[in-house]
Amino acid sequence: PMDWQIAAGRPVYIQLVEQLERAVVTGVYPPGERVPAVRDLAAQAQVNPNTMQRALAEMESRGLLVTQRTTGRTVTSDTALIAKTRQALAASLAQDFLAQAKALGLTREEILALLQQEE
């Protein structure tokens, strides 16, 4: 089971979508694998099943989950879409980091030196 982290101050279903996306791009839920039932996921995350259903529906609209009547919900087998999603998440992290680093007054050179130091 996933280690769900729900914080106050942001819509819960958005946090669920973010965590489900990470689970897909990191292979917690590999391509083609069946995803646990809504009620099971909701119980794990300690959220209302309707909220989890909304998050899963959003994942379907993004193409990361597919629902079939016989097998239930599975992760897409479209590895290119998963890779594209991973890249988008990484770009968002980089943008957030750069904005915070610039707010601290760091120069481009200081930021690059910091990144190289942390490798």
Short mmCIF file of C-alpha atoms in Angstrom, two decimals:
data_model
loop_
_atom_site.label_atom_id
_atom_site.label_comp_id
_atom_site.label_asym_id
_atom_site.label_seq_id
_atom_site.Cartn_x
_atom_site.Cartn_y
_atom_site.Cartn_z
CA PRO A 1 0.00 0.00 0.00
CA MET A 2 1.02 3.58 -0.66
CA ASP A 3 2.06 5.97 2.07
CA TRP A 4 -0.60 8.65 1.61
CA GLN A 5 0.20 12.18 2.81
CA ILE A 6 -2.82 14.49 2.99
CA ALA A 7 -2.15 18.06 4.14
CA ALA A 8 -4.64 20.70 5.19
CA GLY A 9 -5.14 23.80 3.08
CA ARG A 10 -5.35 22.16 -0.37
CA PRO A 11 -8.18 20.20 -1.99
CA VAL A 12 -7.83 16.56 -1.00
CA TYR A 13 -8.68 15.15 -4.43
CA ILE A 14 -5.87 17.20 -6.03
CA GLN A 15 -3.41 15.79 -3.50
CA LEU A 16 -4.69 12.29 -4.27
CA VAL A 17 -4.22 12.84 -8.02
CA GLU A 18 -0.66 14.10 -7.44
CA GLN A 19 0.20 11.07 -5.32
CA LEU A 20 -1.42 8.64 -7.76
CA GLU A 21 0.52 10.24 -10.63
CA ARG A 22 3.77 9.79 -8.71
CA ALA A 23 2.83 6.17 -7.98
CA VAL A 24 2.32 5.53 -11.70
CA VAL A 25 5.49 7.29 -12.92
CA THR A 26 7.68 5.66 -10.25
CA GLY A 27 6.31 2.17 -10.89
CA VAL A 28 4.45 1.66 -7.61
CA TYR A 29 1.60 0.87 -10.00
CA PRO A 30 3.35 -0.46 -13.16
CA PRO A 31 1.89 -0.20 -16.69
CA GLY A 32 -1.00 -2.58 -17.19
CA GLU A 33 -1.34 -3.41 -13.49
CA ARG A 34 -4.73 -3.45 -11.83
CA VAL A 35 -5.29 -0.62 -9.34
CA PRO A 36 -6.97 -1.43 -6.01
CA ALA A 37 -10.71 -0.78 -5.72
CA VAL A 38 -11.95 2.71 -4.85
CA ARG A 39 -13.03 1.68 -1.36
CA ASP A 40 -9.68 0.00 -0.65
CA LEU A 41 -7.72 3.06 -1.81
CA ALA A 42 -10.02 5.38 0.13
CA ALA A 43 -9.53 3.30 3.28
CA GLN A 44 -5.73 3.33 2.82
CA ALA A 45 -5.69 7.12 2.33
CA GLN A 46 -8.34 7.66 5.02
CA VAL A 47 -10.53 9.73 2.70
CA ASN A 48 -14.14 9.59 1.60
CA PRO A 49 -14.66 7.05 -1.25
CA ASN A 50 -16.36 9.78 -3.32
CA THR A 51 -13.20 11.89 -3.06
CA MET A 52 -11.06 8.97 -4.17
CA GLN A 53 -13.48 8.25 -7.01
CA ARG A 54 -13.10 11.87 -8.16
CA ALA A 55 -9.28 11.52 -8.11
CA LEU A 56 -9.41 8.25 -10.06
CA ALA A 57 -11.78 9.81 -12.61
CA GLU A 58 -9.26 12.64 -13.07
CA MET A 59 -6.50 10.06 -13.59
CA GLU A 60 -8.68 8.43 -16.25
CA SER A 61 -9.28 11.77 -17.98
CA ARG A 62 -5.48 12.23 -18.11
CA GLY A 63 -5.19 8.80 -19.71
CA LEU A 64 -3.08 7.32 -16.90
CA LEU A 65 -5.80 4.90 -15.78
CA VAL A 66 -8.11 2.84 -17.97
CA THR A 67 -11.38 1.23 -16.87
CA GLN A 68 -12.62 -1.98 -18.42
CA ARG A 69 -15.79 -3.71 -17.31
CA THR A 70 -14.15 -7.11 -16.92
CA THR A 71 -10.82 -6.18 -15.29
CA GLY A 72 -11.65 -2.95 -13.47
CA ARG A 73 -9.18 -0.06 -13.37
CA THR A 74 -5.67 -0.58 -14.65
CA VAL A 75 -2.66 1.64 -15.25
CA THR A 76 -2.26 2.58 -18.89
CA SER A 77 0.16 0.51 -20.96
CA ASP A 78 1.15 3.71 -22.81
CA THR A 79 4.70 4.04 -21.50
CA ALA A 80 5.24 7.18 -23.63
CA LEU A 81 2.39 8.91 -21.78
CA ILE A 82 3.84 7.79 -18.44
CA ALA A 83 7.26 9.15 -19.46
CA LYS A 84 5.68 12.44 -20.59
CA THR A 85 3.86 12.73 -17.25
CA ARG A 86 7.11 12.01 -15.38
CA GLN A 87 8.86 14.75 -17.37
CA ALA A 88 6.06 17.23 -16.61
CA LEU A 89 6.27 16.45 -12.89
CA ALA A 90 10.05 16.90 -12.96
CA ALA A 91 9.71 20.24 -14.80
CA SER A 92 7.22 21.44 -12.20
CA LEU A 93 9.61 20.50 -9.38
CA ALA A 94 12.44 22.32 -11.13
CA GLN A 95 10.32 25.46 -11.60
CA ASP A 96 9.32 25.46 -7.93
CA PHE A 97 12.93 24.98 -6.84
CA LEU A 98 14.21 27.75 -9.10
CA ALA A 99 11.54 30.18 -7.93
CA GLN A 100 12.41 29.50 -4.28
CA ALA A 101 16.16 29.71 -4.92
CA LYS A 102 15.77 33.02 -6.77
CA ALA A 103 13.58 34.31 -3.93
CA LEU A 104 16.55 33.62 -1.64
CA GLY A 105 18.65 35.79 -3.92
CA LEU A 106 20.77 32.98 -5.35
CA THR A 107 22.38 33.56 -8.72
CA ARG A 108 22.29 31.03 -11.56
CA GLU A 109 25.90 30.11 -10.78
CA GLU A 110 25.13 29.57 -7.08
CA ILE A 111 22.13 27.41 -7.96
CA LEU A 112 24.19 25.27 -10.37
CA ALA A 113 27.00 24.92 -7.81
CA LEU A 114 24.46 23.85 -5.19
CA LEU A 115 22.97 21.21 -7.50
CA GLN A 116 26.39 19.82 -8.42
CA GLN A 117 27.36 19.68 -4.74
CA GLU A 118 24.26 17.62 -3.90
CA GLU A 119 24.80 14.92 -6.54
#
